[in-house]
Phi, psi and omega in degrees: 000339179284308186299328179287324180285336170272357163284321172300326181291321184264017170092020184249149173261148178253132202218155181227155178209145179271132173209105189079220188257035186218152169245123193275139152261129189211145186246144186215144178227160175064010181299115180096353183236030179224136163263008172270165185300146176291144181253123180241133189239136180236124187268169177256179183318137189054012184253207186198171188302340179291340183283357177263359176320300180309297186304318179302335176303322191254016174265151178305138195287347184269049179228138178273126183214146177231132164238126194230147175292131178294164181308115176085023193227146185059239196258350187283141173309146182232136180231109194295320191269357168285158164280116183263027185281187195275326164307303178304298175308320187292328172295315175304311163297334177289335184281325196275317182293313183301315190290288175320323185083015183309303185291019161308312172243147184287141183232177181254121192242132172247140172229161187215145183033248180288326174301334188289306189307309179298321186285318157294357166279313191296320190299308184291335168291304184243066205289323179303341182268346189249154180255301176219166177230122163238124167254132172253117169037075188284130164280171169082036176212165188273151167238157169294333184214127184273139171286168185292323177302298186293327167302319196290316179288321176291330171296338178090005188276189158315133194258115175301327183293343178228099178297129186268336183233172169292329181293308182297333177281316184301317181291337181264333181283341170291324182290346186262353190233142165274320175249102194282127175287127186279136195221130168304147186306329184299320179291305176302331185283326170313296183309307196296319184301331194277322170300321190284329172297339177251018193291333180280316190288307166330296181307312196275327163306309191296329183287328186283316180303332182283325186285343172288347174060073177072042195312331184259344172294309181298343183266346180314337173283336181283341193276121198254322181300134177302118192248152167215152183232122185240123184238109188292140186282351183243017182301117184240013187260301184255000000 
């Protein structure tokens, strides 16, 4: 409810659409009001469309923006036994795009972390759909230096991306934000309960994208779309 209210405050409406075997939850603003390319935002693992709120507040008002909950995340249908690789997720997002009709005109796709990996693969698979690709700290590629969290995951150690306690959730939030957002403990507890309910699904997703062995990296030569890559110099998760 809090997330819906925050979306409402910046003029976004929460909607649902059936695409393939999933029902997608997404938030939208500016439909039919912009002459600029539509923008589709893809979030990272364990996240939801609401993670884009702070960024959306800073964008011009004359844009058509869609924030979609990735498969199994937020309000989008969850299927434990599905393929969650970058390739499979890109194809599912394409089903969403087709059902919505977003690719009637080329659009701008933006992805962060896992969503960046999916957005990059989408660009490789469906170049005619896009006018621009933006990757924000994308997962699925090789980097000169691995983060501590990624090294722990590859070594089979504790996975900090899927917290098992409220304190681990707080630690993950600290690592995910340069300017840490202050939240009361009851909000952390509420978020943790939601995360705990979905922990098996998130573990399956992480296993699939980890097994891809840099699933975006192998697709980079296939990307023809004009691309910008944004990488924070204090990024500590990917």
